[in-house]
């Protein structure tokens, strides 16, 4: 497992300068507060999920740390996109597949907090919105897509689509958050939503494809060294 972490950090080196999720202070206070409130129940349930995982198998601490590091590194890789935000992989699909979606909510929130404090990537006022899009919607989509496709018995396809769609739906959510806060003065919120989504798509679709393939490779490596790992931690 340590080898995997070193390999990830060596070959996937992020560019941190001037990077962001939704940047600090970009959302109106009422919107920022709303996303905080909406995220709290998922985070609280995730704490109980992590407690259960560690109670059943304390050795999972290393793997929890690894999926958090995976999300930290990938989500810190930025490409300039919509004003006030940017395109980047999310890395949350891997943890959602292994441990379940709300576990990844807690880990994703920690990742986003560290990036906001240490890298000026995102912000404290916009943390609730960023958690909701990347650490709640993304993992939920990844988890349920994985479970659905696994009914066909095609694990590689299930993992790829889980990571790919979890990434894309994160940005659908971000587009909605931005459109809700900044509706077009002439044509309204949905026009603004389509505009944000169209700009994000140029960079985000290729990034989501790359993230899908990378997640397949990394999960295969994990399973190679931990063949008894049960995927999809939450029933």
mmCIF file with all atom_site columns, C-alpha atoms in Angstrom:
data_model
loop_
_atom_site.group_PDB
_atom_site.id
_atom_site.type_symbol
_atom_site.label_atom_id
_atom_site.label_alt_id
_atom_site.label_comp_id
_atom_site.label_asym_id
_atom_site.label_entity_id
_atom_site.label_seq_id
_atom_site.pdbx_PDB_ins_code
_atom_site.Cartn_x
_atom_site.Cartn_y
_atom_site.Cartn_z
_atom_site.occupancy
_atom_site.B_iso_or_equiv
_atom_site.pdbx_formal_charge
_atom_site.auth_seq_id
_atom_site.auth_comp_id
_atom_site.auth_asym_id
_atom_site.auth_atom_id
_atom_site.pdbx_PDB_model_num
ATOM 1   C CA . UNK A 1 1   ? 0.000   0.000   0.000   1.00 0.00 ? 1   UNK A CA 1
ATOM 2   C CA . UNK A 1 2   ? 2.885   2.390   0.760   1.00 0.00 ? 2   UNK A CA 1
ATOM 3   C CA . UNK A 1 3   ? 4.272   1.631   -2.678  1.00 0.00 ? 3   UNK A CA 1
ATOM 4   C CA . UNK A 1 4   ? 0.963   2.699   -4.247  1.00 0.00 ? 4   UNK A CA 1
ATOM 5   C CA . UNK A 1 5   ? 0.981   5.971   -2.332  1.00 0.00 ? 5   UNK A CA 1
ATOM 6   C CA . UNK A 1 6   ? 4.543   6.774   -3.388  1.00 0.00 ? 6   UNK A CA 1
ATOM 7   C CA . UNK A 1 7   ? 3.774   5.851   -6.991  1.00 0.00 ? 7   UNK A CA 1
ATOM 8   C CA . UNK A 1 8   ? 0.736   8.112   -7.018  1.00 0.00 ? 8   UNK A CA 1
ATOM 9   C CA . UNK A 1 9   ? 2.615   11.074  -5.566  1.00 0.00 ? 9   UNK A CA 1
ATOM 10  C CA . UNK A 1 10  ? 5.566   10.629  -7.923  1.00 0.00 ? 10  UNK A CA 1
ATOM 11  C CA . UNK A 1 11  ? 3.680   10.305  -11.182 1.00 0.00 ? 11  UNK A CA 1
ATOM 12  C CA . UNK A 1 12  ? 0.656   12.495  -10.496 1.00 0.00 ? 12  UNK A CA 1
ATOM 13  C CA . UNK A 1 13  ? 2.168   15.812  -9.415  1.00 0.00 ? 13  UNK A CA 1
ATOM 14  C CA . UNK A 1 14  ? -0.434  18.591  -9.183  1.00 0.00 ? 14  UNK A CA 1
ATOM 15  C CA . UNK A 1 15  ? -0.105  22.238  -10.080 1.00 0.00 ? 15  UNK A CA 1
ATOM 16  C CA . UNK A 1 16  ? -1.270  24.145  -7.019  1.00 0.00 ? 16  UNK A CA 1
ATOM 17  C CA . UNK A 1 17  ? -0.852  27.784  -7.972  1.00 0.00 ? 17  UNK A CA 1
ATOM 18  C CA . UNK A 1 18  ? -4.048  29.793  -8.164  1.00 0.00 ? 18  UNK A CA 1
ATOM 19  C CA . UNK A 1 19  ? -6.182  26.630  -8.182  1.00 0.00 ? 19  UNK A CA 1
ATOM 20  C CA . UNK A 1 20  ? -9.677  26.393  -6.723  1.00 0.00 ? 20  UNK A CA 1
ATOM 21  C CA . UNK A 1 21  ? -12.944 24.505  -6.494  1.00 0.00 ? 21  UNK A CA 1
ATOM 22  C CA . UNK A 1 22  ? -15.501 27.290  -6.000  1.00 0.00 ? 22  UNK A CA 1
ATOM 23  C CA . UNK A 1 23  ? -13.213 30.057  -4.788  1.00 0.00 ? 23  UNK A CA 1
ATOM 24  C CA . UNK A 1 24  ? -13.295 31.738  -1.394  1.00 0.00 ? 24  UNK A CA 1
ATOM 25  C CA . UNK A 1 25  ? -16.011 34.400  -1.065  1.00 0.00 ? 25  UNK A CA 1
ATOM 26  C CA . UNK A 1 26  ? -17.467 33.727  -4.518  1.00 0.00 ? 26  UNK A CA 1
ATOM 27  C CA . UNK A 1 27  ? -20.926 32.597  -3.339  1.00 0.00 ? 27  UNK A CA 1
ATOM 28  C CA . UNK A 1 28  ? -23.402 34.938  -1.630  1.00 0.00 ? 28  UNK A CA 1
ATOM 29  C CA . UNK A 1 29  ? -23.573 34.299  2.153   1.00 0.00 ? 29  UNK A CA 1
ATOM 30  C CA . UNK A 1 30  ? -27.093 32.829  2.022   1.00 0.00 ? 30  UNK A CA 1
ATOM 31  C CA . UNK A 1 31  ? -26.069 30.335  -0.658  1.00 0.00 ? 31  UNK A CA 1
ATOM 32  C CA . UNK A 1 32  ? -22.871 29.387  1.171   1.00 0.00 ? 32  UNK A CA 1
ATOM 33  C CA . UNK A 1 33  ? -24.852 28.772  4.386   1.00 0.00 ? 33  UNK A CA 1
ATOM 34  C CA . UNK A 1 34  ? -27.492 26.703  2.552   1.00 0.00 ? 34  UNK A CA 1
ATOM 35  C CA . UNK A 1 35  ? -24.898 24.268  1.163   1.00 0.00 ? 35  UNK A CA 1
ATOM 36  C CA . UNK A 1 36  ? -23.278 23.919  4.584   1.00 0.00 ? 36  UNK A CA 1
ATOM 37  C CA . UNK A 1 37  ? -26.625 22.978  6.149   1.00 0.00 ? 37  UNK A CA 1
ATOM 38  C CA . UNK A 1 38  ? -27.419 20.521  3.356   1.00 0.00 ? 38  UNK A CA 1
ATOM 39  C CA . UNK A 1 39  ? -24.060 18.783  3.762   1.00 0.00 ? 39  UNK A CA 1
ATOM 40  C CA . UNK A 1 40  ? -24.133 18.267  7.532   1.00 0.00 ? 40  UNK A CA 1
ATOM 41  C CA . UNK A 1 41  ? -26.385 15.132  7.660   1.00 0.00 ? 41  UNK A CA 1
ATOM 42  C CA . UNK A 1 42  ? -24.226 13.297  5.090   1.00 0.00 ? 42  UNK A CA 1
ATOM 43  C CA . UNK A 1 43  ? -21.054 14.206  6.987   1.00 0.00 ? 43  UNK A CA 1
ATOM 44  C CA . UNK A 1 44  ? -22.534 13.089  10.312  1.00 0.00 ? 44  UNK A CA 1
ATOM 45  C CA . UNK A 1 45  ? -23.609 9.729   8.909   1.00 0.00 ? 45  UNK A CA 1
ATOM 46  C CA . UNK A 1 46  ? -20.168 9.331   7.351   1.00 0.00 ? 46  UNK A CA 1
ATOM 47  C CA . UNK A 1 47  ? -18.534 9.653   10.775  1.00 0.00 ? 47  UNK A CA 1
ATOM 48  C CA . UNK A 1 48  ? -20.612 6.717   12.020  1.00 0.00 ? 48  UNK A CA 1
ATOM 49  C CA . UNK A 1 49  ? -19.724 4.745   8.880   1.00 0.00 ? 49  UNK A CA 1
ATOM 50  C CA . UNK A 1 50  ? -15.977 5.284   9.430   1.00 0.00 ? 50  UNK A CA 1
ATOM 51  C CA . UNK A 1 51  ? -16.329 4.343   13.104  1.00 0.00 ? 51  UNK A CA 1
ATOM 52  C CA . UNK A 1 52  ? -18.022 1.093   12.083  1.00 0.00 ? 52  UNK A CA 1
ATOM 53  C CA . UNK A 1 53  ? -15.356 0.301   9.483   1.00 0.00 ? 53  UNK A CA 1
ATOM 54  C CA . UNK A 1 54  ? -12.511 0.818   11.941  1.00 0.00 ? 54  UNK A CA 1
ATOM 55  C CA . UNK A 1 55  ? -14.290 -1.115  14.675  1.00 0.00 ? 55  UNK A CA 1
ATOM 56  C CA . UNK A 1 56  ? -14.709 -4.103  12.356  1.00 0.00 ? 56  UNK A CA 1
ATOM 57  C CA . UNK A 1 57  ? -11.195 -3.878  10.927  1.00 0.00 ? 57  UNK A CA 1
ATOM 58  C CA . UNK A 1 58  ? -8.700  -1.388  12.437  1.00 0.00 ? 58  UNK A CA 1
ATOM 59  C CA . UNK A 1 59  ? -6.194  -2.296  9.697   1.00 0.00 ? 59  UNK A CA 1
ATOM 60  C CA . UNK A 1 60  ? -8.325  -0.335  7.220   1.00 0.00 ? 60  UNK A CA 1
ATOM 61  C CA . UNK A 1 61  ? -6.794  2.917   8.508   1.00 0.00 ? 61  UNK A CA 1
ATOM 62  C CA . UNK A 1 62  ? -4.034  2.710   5.884   1.00 0.00 ? 62  UNK A CA 1
ATOM 63  C CA . UNK A 1 63  ? -6.489  2.173   3.053   1.00 0.00 ? 63  UNK A CA 1
ATOM 64  C CA . UNK A 1 64  ? -8.686  5.033   4.274   1.00 0.00 ? 64  UNK A CA 1
ATOM 65  C CA . UNK A 1 65  ? -5.608  7.259   4.271   1.00 0.00 ? 65  UNK A CA 1
ATOM 66  C CA . UNK A 1 66  ? -4.709  6.117   0.776   1.00 0.00 ? 66  UNK A CA 1
ATOM 67  C CA . UNK A 1 67  ? -8.114  6.884   -0.788  1.00 0.00 ? 67  UNK A CA 1
ATOM 68  C CA . UNK A 1 68  ? -8.030  10.300  0.921   1.00 0.00 ? 68  UNK A CA 1
ATOM 69  C CA . UNK A 1 69  ? -4.550  10.940  -0.517  1.00 0.00 ? 69  UNK A CA 1
ATOM 70  C CA . UNK A 1 70  ? -5.768  9.799   -3.948  1.00 0.00 ? 70  UNK A CA 1
ATOM 71  C CA . UNK A 1 71  ? -8.623  12.334  -3.813  1.00 0.00 ? 71  UNK A CA 1
ATOM 72  C CA . UNK A 1 72  ? -6.317  15.061  -2.480  1.00 0.00 ? 72  UNK A CA 1
ATOM 73  C CA . UNK A 1 73  ? -3.771  14.696  -5.286  1.00 0.00 ? 73  UNK A CA 1
ATOM 74  C CA . UNK A 1 74  ? -6.248  14.327  -8.145  1.00 0.00 ? 74  UNK A CA 1
ATOM 75  C CA . UNK A 1 75  ? -8.569  17.122  -7.037  1.00 0.00 ? 75  UNK A CA 1
ATOM 76  C CA . UNK A 1 76  ? -5.622  19.493  -6.649  1.00 0.00 ? 76  UNK A CA 1
ATOM 77  C CA . UNK A 1 77  ? -4.792  19.192  -10.365 1.00 0.00 ? 77  UNK A CA 1
ATOM 78  C CA . UNK A 1 78  ? -6.457  22.186  -11.974 1.00 0.00 ? 78  UNK A CA 1
ATOM 79  C CA . UNK A 1 79  ? -7.231  23.477  -15.436 1.00 0.00 ? 79  UNK A CA 1
ATOM 80  C CA . UNK A 1 80  ? -8.652  27.030  -15.729 1.00 0.00 ? 80  UNK A CA 1
ATOM 81  C CA . UNK A 1 81  ? -12.333 26.980  -16.657 1.00 0.00 ? 81  UNK A CA 1
ATOM 82  C CA . UNK A 1 82  ? -15.387 28.884  -15.381 1.00 0.00 ? 82  UNK A CA 1
ATOM 83  C CA . UNK A 1 83  ? -14.674 32.166  -13.560 1.00 0.00 ? 83  UNK A CA 1
ATOM 84  C CA . UNK A 1 84  ? -14.636 31.456  -9.831  1.00 0.00 ? 84  UNK A CA 1
ATOM 85  C CA . UNK A 1 85  ? -13.951 27.751  -10.319 1.00 0.00 ? 85  UNK A CA 1
ATOM 86  C CA . UNK A 1 86  ? -11.838 25.367  -12.405 1.00 0.00 ? 86  UNK A CA 1
ATOM 87  C CA . UNK A 1 87  ? -11.784 21.887  -13.909 1.00 0.00 ? 87  UNK A CA 1
ATOM 88  C CA . UNK A 1 88  ? -9.985  19.036  -12.181 1.00 0.00 ? 88  UNK A CA 1
ATOM 89  C CA . UNK A 1 89  ? -10.402 15.319  -11.479 1.00 0.00 ? 89  UNK A CA 1
ATOM 90  C CA . UNK A 1 90  ? -12.142 14.544  -8.198  1.00 0.00 ? 90  UNK A CA 1
ATOM 91  C CA . UNK A 1 91  ? -10.672 11.196  -7.116  1.00 0.00 ? 91  UNK A CA 1
ATOM 92  C CA . UNK A 1 92  ? -13.697 10.364  -4.948  1.00 0.00 ? 92  UNK A CA 1
ATOM 93  C CA . UNK A 1 93  ? -14.917 7.399   -6.973  1.00 0.00 ? 93  UNK A CA 1
ATOM 94  C CA . UNK A 1 94  ? -12.219 5.079   -5.646  1.00 0.00 ? 94  UNK A CA 1
ATOM 95  C CA . UNK A 1 95  ? -13.117 5.629   -1.988  1.00 0.00 ? 95  UNK A CA 1
ATOM 96  C CA . UNK A 1 96  ? -16.859 5.429   -2.693  1.00 0.00 ? 96  UNK A CA 1
ATOM 97  C CA . UNK A 1 97  ? -16.417 2.060   -4.409  1.00 0.00 ? 97  UNK A CA 1
ATOM 98  C CA . UNK A 1 98  ? -14.292 0.639   -1.599  1.00 0.00 ? 98  UNK A CA 1
ATOM 99  C CA . UNK A 1 99  ? -15.930 2.110   1.514   1.00 0.00 ? 99  UNK A CA 1
ATOM 100 C CA . UNK A 1 100 ? -19.263 3.586   0.431   1.00 0.00 ? 100 UNK A CA 1
ATOM 101 C CA . UNK A 1 101 ? -20.397 7.147   -0.343  1.00 0.00 ? 101 UNK A CA 1
ATOM 102 C CA . UNK A 1 102 ? -20.757 8.775   3.073   1.00 0.00 ? 102 UNK A CA 1
ATOM 103 C CA . UNK A 1 103 ? -17.342 7.550   4.205   1.00 0.00 ? 103 UNK A CA 1
ATOM 104 C CA . UNK A 1 104 ? -15.984 9.443   1.214   1.00 0.00 ? 104 UNK A CA 1
ATOM 105 C CA . UNK A 1 105 ? -18.030 12.473  2.290   1.00 0.00 ? 105 UNK A CA 1
ATOM 106 C CA . UNK A 1 106 ? -15.954 12.760  5.461   1.00 0.00 ? 106 UNK A CA 1
ATOM 107 C CA . UNK A 1 107 ? -12.658 12.077  3.697   1.00 0.00 ? 107 UNK A CA 1
ATOM 108 C CA . UNK A 1 108 ? -13.578 14.460  0.877   1.00 0.00 ? 108 UNK A CA 1
ATOM 109 C CA . UNK A 1 109 ? -14.491 17.193  3.361   1.00 0.00 ? 109 UNK A CA 1
ATOM 110 C CA . UNK A 1 110 ? -11.108 16.795  5.056   1.00 0.00 ? 110 UNK A CA 1
ATOM 111 C CA . UNK A 1 111 ? -9.375  16.932  1.664   1.00 0.00 ? 111 UNK A CA 1
ATOM 112 C CA . UNK A 1 112 ? -11.243 20.103  0.719   1.00 0.00 ? 112 UNK A CA 1
ATOM 113 C CA . UNK A 1 113 ? -10.527 21.718  4.086   1.00 0.00 ? 113 UNK A CA 1
ATOM 114 C CA . UNK A 1 114 ? -6.796  20.994  3.815   1.00 0.00 ? 114 UNK A CA 1
ATOM 115 C CA . UNK A 1 115 ? -6.710  22.347  0.262   1.00 0.00 ? 115 UNK A CA 1
ATOM 116 C CA . UNK A 1 116 ? -8.515  25.518  1.332   1.00 0.00 ? 116 UNK A CA 1
ATOM 117 C CA . UNK A 1 117 ? -6.179  26.114  4.289   1.00 0.00 ? 117 UNK A CA 1
ATOM 118 C CA . UNK A 1 118 ? -2.871  24.988  2.809   1.00 0.00 ? 118 UNK A CA 1
ATOM 119 C CA . UNK A 1 119 ? -3.179  25.571  -0.944  1.00 0.00 ? 119 UNK A CA 1
ATOM 120 C CA . UNK A 1 120 ? -5.750  28.386  -1.289  1.00 0.00 ? 120 UNK A CA 1
ATOM 121 C CA . UNK A 1 121 ? -7.721  25.842  -3.339  1.00 0.00 ? 121 UNK A CA 1
ATOM 122 C CA . UNK A 1 122 ? -11.413 26.490  -2.674  1.00 0.00 ? 122 UNK A CA 1
ATOM 123 C CA . UNK A 1 123 ? -12.330 28.309  0.514   1.00 0.00 ? 123 UNK A CA 1
ATOM 124 C CA . UNK A 1 124 ? -13.891 28.168  3.966   1.00 0.00 ? 124 UNK A CA 1
ATOM 125 C CA . UNK A 1 125 ? -17.040 30.100  3.022   1.00 0.00 ? 125 UNK A CA 1
ATOM 126 C CA . UNK A 1 126 ? -17.553 27.869  -0.029  1.00 0.00 ? 126 UNK A CA 1
ATOM 127 C CA . UNK A 1 127 ? -16.547 24.643  1.736   1.00 0.00 ? 127 UNK A CA 1
ATOM 128 C CA . UNK A 1 128 ? -20.157 23.518  2.157   1.00 0.00 ? 128 UNK A CA 1
ATOM 129 C CA . UNK A 1 129 ? -20.871 23.924  -1.553  1.00 0.00 ? 129 UNK A CA 1
ATOM 130 C CA . UNK A 1 130 ? -17.651 22.179  -2.556  1.00 0.00 ? 130 UNK A CA 1
ATOM 131 C CA . UNK A 1 131 ? -18.318 19.333  -0.122  1.00 0.00 ? 131 UNK A CA 1
ATOM 132 C CA . UNK A 1 132 ? -21.829 18.883  -1.488  1.00 0.00 ? 132 UNK A CA 1
ATOM 133 C CA . UNK A 1 133 ? -20.710 18.683  -5.117  1.00 0.00 ? 133 UNK A CA 1
ATOM 134 C CA . UNK A 1 134 ? -17.439 16.734  -4.794  1.00 0.00 ? 134 UNK A CA 1
ATOM 135 C CA . UNK A 1 135 ? -17.824 14.795  -1.545  1.00 0.00 ? 135 UNK A CA 1
ATOM 136 C CA . UNK A 1 136 ? -21.562 14.036  -1.545  1.00 0.00 ? 136 UNK A CA 1
ATOM 137 C CA . UNK A 1 137 ? -22.968 13.986  -5.089  1.00 0.00 ? 137 UNK A CA 1
ATOM 138 C CA . UNK A 1 138 ? -19.803 12.563  -6.669  1.00 0.00 ? 138 UNK A CA 1
ATOM 139 C CA . UNK A 1 139 ? -19.443 9.596   -4.257  1.00 0.00 ? 139 UNK A CA 1
ATOM 140 C CA . UNK A 1 140 ? -23.193 8.841   -4.297  1.00 0.00 ? 140 UNK A CA 1
ATOM 141 C CA . UNK A 1 141 ? -23.210 8.680   -8.086  1.00 0.00 ? 141 UNK A CA 1
ATOM 142 C CA . UNK A 1 142 ? -20.024 6.589   -8.174  1.00 0.00 ? 142 UNK A CA 1
ATOM 143 C CA . UNK A 1 143 ? -21.329 4.143   -5.568  1.00 0.00 ? 143 UNK A CA 1
ATOM 144 C CA . UNK A 1 144 ? -24.723 3.511   -7.124  1.00 0.00 ? 144 UNK A CA 1
ATOM 145 C CA . UNK A 1 145 ? -23.358 3.342   -10.690 1.00 0.00 ? 145 UNK A CA 1
ATOM 146 C CA . UNK A 1 146 ? -20.800 0.781   -9.503  1.00 0.00 ? 146 UNK A CA 1
ATOM 147 C CA . UNK A 1 147 ? -23.480 -1.302  -7.772  1.00 0.00 ? 147 UNK A CA 1
ATOM 148 C CA . UNK A 1 148 ? -25.764 -1.134  -10.813 1.00 0.00 ? 148 UNK A CA 1
ATOM 149 C CA . UNK A 1 149 ? -23.148 -2.100  -13.421 1.00 0.00 ? 149 UNK A CA 1
ATOM 150 C CA . UNK A 1 150 ? -21.720 -4.838  -11.178 1.00 0.00 ? 150 UNK A CA 1
ATOM 151 C CA . UNK A 1 151 ? -25.000 -6.709  -11.655 1.00 0.00 ? 151 UNK A CA 1
ATOM 152 C CA . UNK A 1 152 ? -23.655 -7.513  -15.133 1.00 0.00 ? 152 UNK A CA 1
ATOM 153 C CA . UNK A 1 153 ? -20.465 -8.946  -13.591 1.00 0.00 ? 153 UNK A CA 1
ATOM 154 C CA . UNK A 1 154 ? -18.223 -6.519  -15.512 1.00 0.00 ? 154 UNK A CA 1
ATOM 155 C CA . UNK A 1 155 ? -16.074 -4.998  -12.786 1.00 0.00 ? 155 UNK A CA 1
ATOM 156 C CA . UNK A 1 156 ? -13.723 -3.006  -15.033 1.00 0.00 ? 156 UNK A CA 1
ATOM 157 C CA . UNK A 1 157 ? -16.658 -1.318  -16.773 1.00 0.00 ? 157 UNK A CA 1
ATOM 158 C CA . UNK A 1 158 ? -18.375 -0.726  -13.423 1.00 0.00 ? 158 UNK A CA 1
ATOM 159 C CA . UNK A 1 159 ? -15.309 0.962   -11.926 1.00 0.00 ? 159 UNK A CA 1
ATOM 160 C CA . UNK A 1 160 ? -14.648 3.080   -15.022 1.00 0.00 ? 160 UNK A CA 1
ATOM 161 C CA . UNK A 1 161 ? -18.233 4.331   -15.316 1.00 0.00 ? 161 UNK A CA 1
ATOM 162 C CA . UNK A 1 162 ? -18.482 4.924   -11.559 1.00 0.00 ? 162 UNK A CA 1
ATOM 163 C CA . UNK A 1 163 ? -15.421 7.181   -11.534 1.00 0.00 ? 163 UNK A CA 1
ATOM 164 C CA . UNK A 1 164 ? -16.290 8.809   -14.881 1.00 0.00 ? 164 UNK A CA 1
ATOM 165 C CA . UNK A 1 165 ? -19.897 9.661   -13.994 1.00 0.00 ? 165 UNK A CA 1
ATOM 166 C CA . UNK A 1 166 ? -19.063 10.601  -10.402 1.00 0.00 ? 166 UNK A CA 1
ATOM 167 C CA . UNK A 1 167 ? -16.616 13.158  -11.794 1.00 0.00 ? 167 UNK A CA 1
ATOM 168 C CA . UNK A 1 168 ? -19.071 14.537  -14.347 1.00 0.00 ? 168 UNK A CA 1
ATOM 169 C CA . UNK A 1 169 ? -22.014 14.787  -11.938 1.00 0.00 ? 169 UNK A CA 1
ATOM 170 C CA . UNK A 1 170 ? -19.800 16.708  -9.530  1.00 0.00 ? 170 UNK A CA 1
ATOM 171 C CA . UNK A 1 171 ? -19.501 19.375  -12.207 1.00 0.00 ? 171 UNK A CA 1
ATOM 172 C CA . UNK A 1 172 ? -23.169 19.247  -13.108 1.00 0.00 ? 172 UNK A CA 1
ATOM 173 C CA . UNK A 1 173 ? -23.789 20.060  -9.444  1.00 0.00 ? 173 UNK A CA 1
ATOM 174 C CA . UNK A 1 174 ? -21.171 22.831  -9.421  1.00 0.00 ? 174 UNK A CA 1
ATOM 175 C CA . UNK A 1 175 ? -22.784 24.324  -12.529 1.00 0.00 ? 175 UNK A CA 1
ATOM 176 C CA . UNK A 1 176 ? -26.161 24.275  -10.784 1.00 0.00 ? 176 UNK A CA 1
ATOM 177 C CA . UNK A 1 177 ? -24.691 25.904  -7.662  1.00 0.00 ? 177 UNK A CA 1
ATOM 178 C CA . UNK A 1 178 ? -23.122 28.698  -9.710  1.00 0.00 ? 178 UNK A CA 1
ATOM 179 C CA . UNK A 1 179 ? -26.257 29.182  -11.809 1.00 0.00 ? 179 UNK A CA 1
ATOM 180 C CA . UNK A 1 180 ? -28.422 29.356  -8.693  1.00 0.00 ? 180 UNK A CA 1
ATOM 181 C CA . UNK A 1 181 ? -26.169 32.053  -7.265  1.00 0.00 ? 181 UNK A CA 1
ATOM 182 C CA . UNK A 1 182 ? -25.656 33.934  -10.541 1.00 0.00 ? 182 UNK A CA 1
ATOM 183 C CA . UNK A 1 183 ? -28.660 33.537  -12.858 1.00 0.00 ? 183 UNK A CA 1
ATOM 184 C CA . UNK A 1 184 ? -28.452 35.242  -16.229 1.00 0.00 ? 184 UNK A CA 1
ATOM 185 C CA . UNK A 1 185 ? -30.151 38.638  -15.985 1.00 0.00 ? 185 UNK A CA 1
ATOM 186 C CA . UNK A 1 186 ? -31.894 38.235  -19.317 1.00 0.00 ? 186 UNK A CA 1
ATOM 187 C CA . UNK A 1 187 ? -32.648 34.507  -19.591 1.00 0.00 ? 187 UNK A CA 1
ATOM 188 C CA . UNK A 1 188 ? -32.663 33.205  -16.036 1.00 0.00 ? 188 UNK A CA 1
ATOM 189 C CA . UNK A 1 189 ? -31.039 30.422  -14.032 1.00 0.00 ? 189 UNK A CA 1
ATOM 190 C CA . UNK A 1 190 ? -31.375 27.536  -16.496 1.00 0.00 ? 190 UNK A CA 1
ATOM 191 C CA . UNK A 1 191 ? -29.698 29.501  -19.270 1.00 0.00 ? 191 UNK A CA 1
ATOM 192 C CA . UNK A 1 192 ? -26.870 30.262  -16.855 1.00 0.00 ? 192 UNK A CA 1
ATOM 193 C CA . UNK A 1 193 ? -26.726 26.578  -15.871 1.00 0.00 ? 193 UNK A CA 1
ATOM 194 C CA . UNK A 1 194 ? -26.384 25.508  -19.503 1.00 0.00 ? 194 UNK A CA 1
ATOM 195 C CA . UNK A 1 195 ? -23.683 28.114  -20.063 1.00 0.00 ? 195 UNK A CA 1
ATOM 196 C CA . UNK A 1 196 ? -21.628 27.000  -17.045 1.00 0.00 ? 196 UNK A CA 1
ATOM 197 C CA . UNK A 1 197 ? -22.082 23.352  -17.971 1.00 0.00 ? 197 UNK A CA 1
ATOM 198 C CA . UNK A 1 198 ? -20.994 23.951  -21.561 1.00 0.00 ? 198 UNK A CA 1
ATOM 199 C CA . UNK A 1 199 ? -17.792 25.685  -20.467 1.00 0.00 ? 199 UNK A CA 1
ATOM 200 C CA . UNK A 1 200 ? -16.949 22.983  -17.926 1.00 0.00 ? 200 UNK A CA 1
ATOM 201 C CA . UNK A 1 201 ? -17.578 20.197  -20.460 1.00 0.00 ? 201 UNK A CA 1
ATOM 202 C CA . UNK A 1 202 ? -14.680 21.247  -22.697 1.00 0.00 ? 202 UNK A CA 1
ATOM 203 C CA . UNK A 1 203 ? -12.113 20.354  -20.049 1.00 0.00 ? 203 UNK A CA 1
ATOM 204 C CA . UNK A 1 204 ? -14.064 18.103  -17.695 1.00 0.00 ? 204 UNK A CA 1
ATOM 205 C CA . UNK A 1 205 ? -15.097 15.326  -20.081 1.00 0.00 ? 205 UNK A CA 1
ATOM 206 C CA . UNK A 1 206 ? -11.476 14.426  -20.995 1.00 0.00 ? 206 UNK A CA 1
ATOM 207 C CA . UNK A 1 207 ? -10.473 14.670  -17.323 1.00 0.00 ? 207 UNK A CA 1
ATOM 208 C CA . UNK A 1 208 ? -13.339 12.361  -16.323 1.00 0.00 ? 208 UNK A CA 1
ATOM 209 C CA . UNK A 1 209 ? -12.251 9.787   -18.905 1.00 0.00 ? 209 UNK A CA 1
ATOM 210 C CA . UNK A 1 210 ? -8.678  9.901   -17.582 1.00 0.00 ? 210 UNK A CA 1
ATOM 211 C CA . UNK A 1 211 ? -9.930  9.591   -14.008 1.00 0.00 ? 211 UNK A CA 1
ATOM 212 C CA . UNK A 1 212 ? -12.026 6.577   -14.978 1.00 0.00 ? 212 UNK A CA 1
ATOM 213 C CA . UNK A 1 213 ? -9.060  4.713   -16.446 1.00 0.00 ? 213 UNK A CA 1
ATOM 214 C CA . UNK A 1 214 ? -6.765  5.705   -13.554 1.00 0.00 ? 214 UNK A CA 1
ATOM 215 C CA . UNK A 1 215 ? -9.294  4.485   -10.990 1.00 0.00 ? 215 UNK A CA 1
ATOM 216 C CA . UNK A 1 216 ? -9.497  1.111   -12.754 1.00 0.00 ? 216 UNK A CA 1
ATOM 217 C CA . UNK A 1 217 ? -5.701  0.757   -12.663 1.00 0.00 ? 217 UNK A CA 1
ATOM 218 C CA . UNK A 1 218 ? -5.332  1.829   -9.020  1.00 0.00 ? 218 UNK A CA 1
ATOM 219 C CA . UNK A 1 219 ? -8.189  -0.382  -7.788  1.00 0.00 ? 219 UNK A CA 1
ATOM 220 C CA . UNK A 1 220 ? -6.734  -3.381  -9.634  1.00 0.00 ? 220 UNK A CA 1
ATOM 221 C CA . UNK A 1 221 ? -3.405  -2.758  -7.880  1.00 0.00 ? 221 UNK A CA 1
ATOM 222 C CA . UNK A 1 222 ? -5.142  -2.527  -4.491  1.00 0.00 ? 222 UNK A CA 1
ATOM 223 C CA . UNK A 1 223 ? -7.036  -5.778  -5.077  1.00 0.00 ? 223 UNK A CA 1
ATOM 224 C CA . UNK A 1 224 ? -3.839  -7.475  -6.184  1.00 0.00 ? 224 UNK A CA 1
ATOM 225 C CA . UNK A 1 225 ? -2.363  -6.922  -2.726  1.00 0.00 ? 225 UNK A CA 1
ATOM 226 C CA . UNK A 1 226 ? -5.653  -7.278  -0.846  1.00 0.00 ? 226 UNK A CA 1
ATOM 227 C CA . UNK A 1 227 ? -7.669  -9.988  -2.568  1.00 0.00 ? 227 UNK A CA 1
ATOM 228 C CA . UNK A 1 228 ? -10.114 -10.333 0.330   1.00 0.00 ? 228 UNK A CA 1
ATOM 229 C CA . UNK A 1 229 ? -11.181 -6.679  0.226   1.00 0.00 ? 229 UNK A CA 1
ATOM 230 C CA . UNK A 1 230 ? -14.963 -6.330  0.136   1.00 0.00 ? 230 UNK A CA 1
ATOM 231 C CA . UNK A 1 231 ? -15.951 -3.447  -2.132  1.00 0.00 ? 231 UNK A CA 1
ATOM 232 C CA . UNK A 1 232 ? -18.849 -1.117  -1.436  1.00 0.00 ? 232 UNK A CA 1
ATOM 233 C CA . UNK A 1 233 ? -18.523 -0.749  2.328   1.00 0.00 ? 233 UNK A CA 1
ATOM 234 C CA . UNK A 1 234 ? -22.067 0.444   3.011   1.00 0.00 ? 234 UNK A CA 1
ATOM 235 C CA . UNK A 1 235 ? -24.926 -1.954  2.550   1.00 0.00 ? 235 UNK A CA 1
#
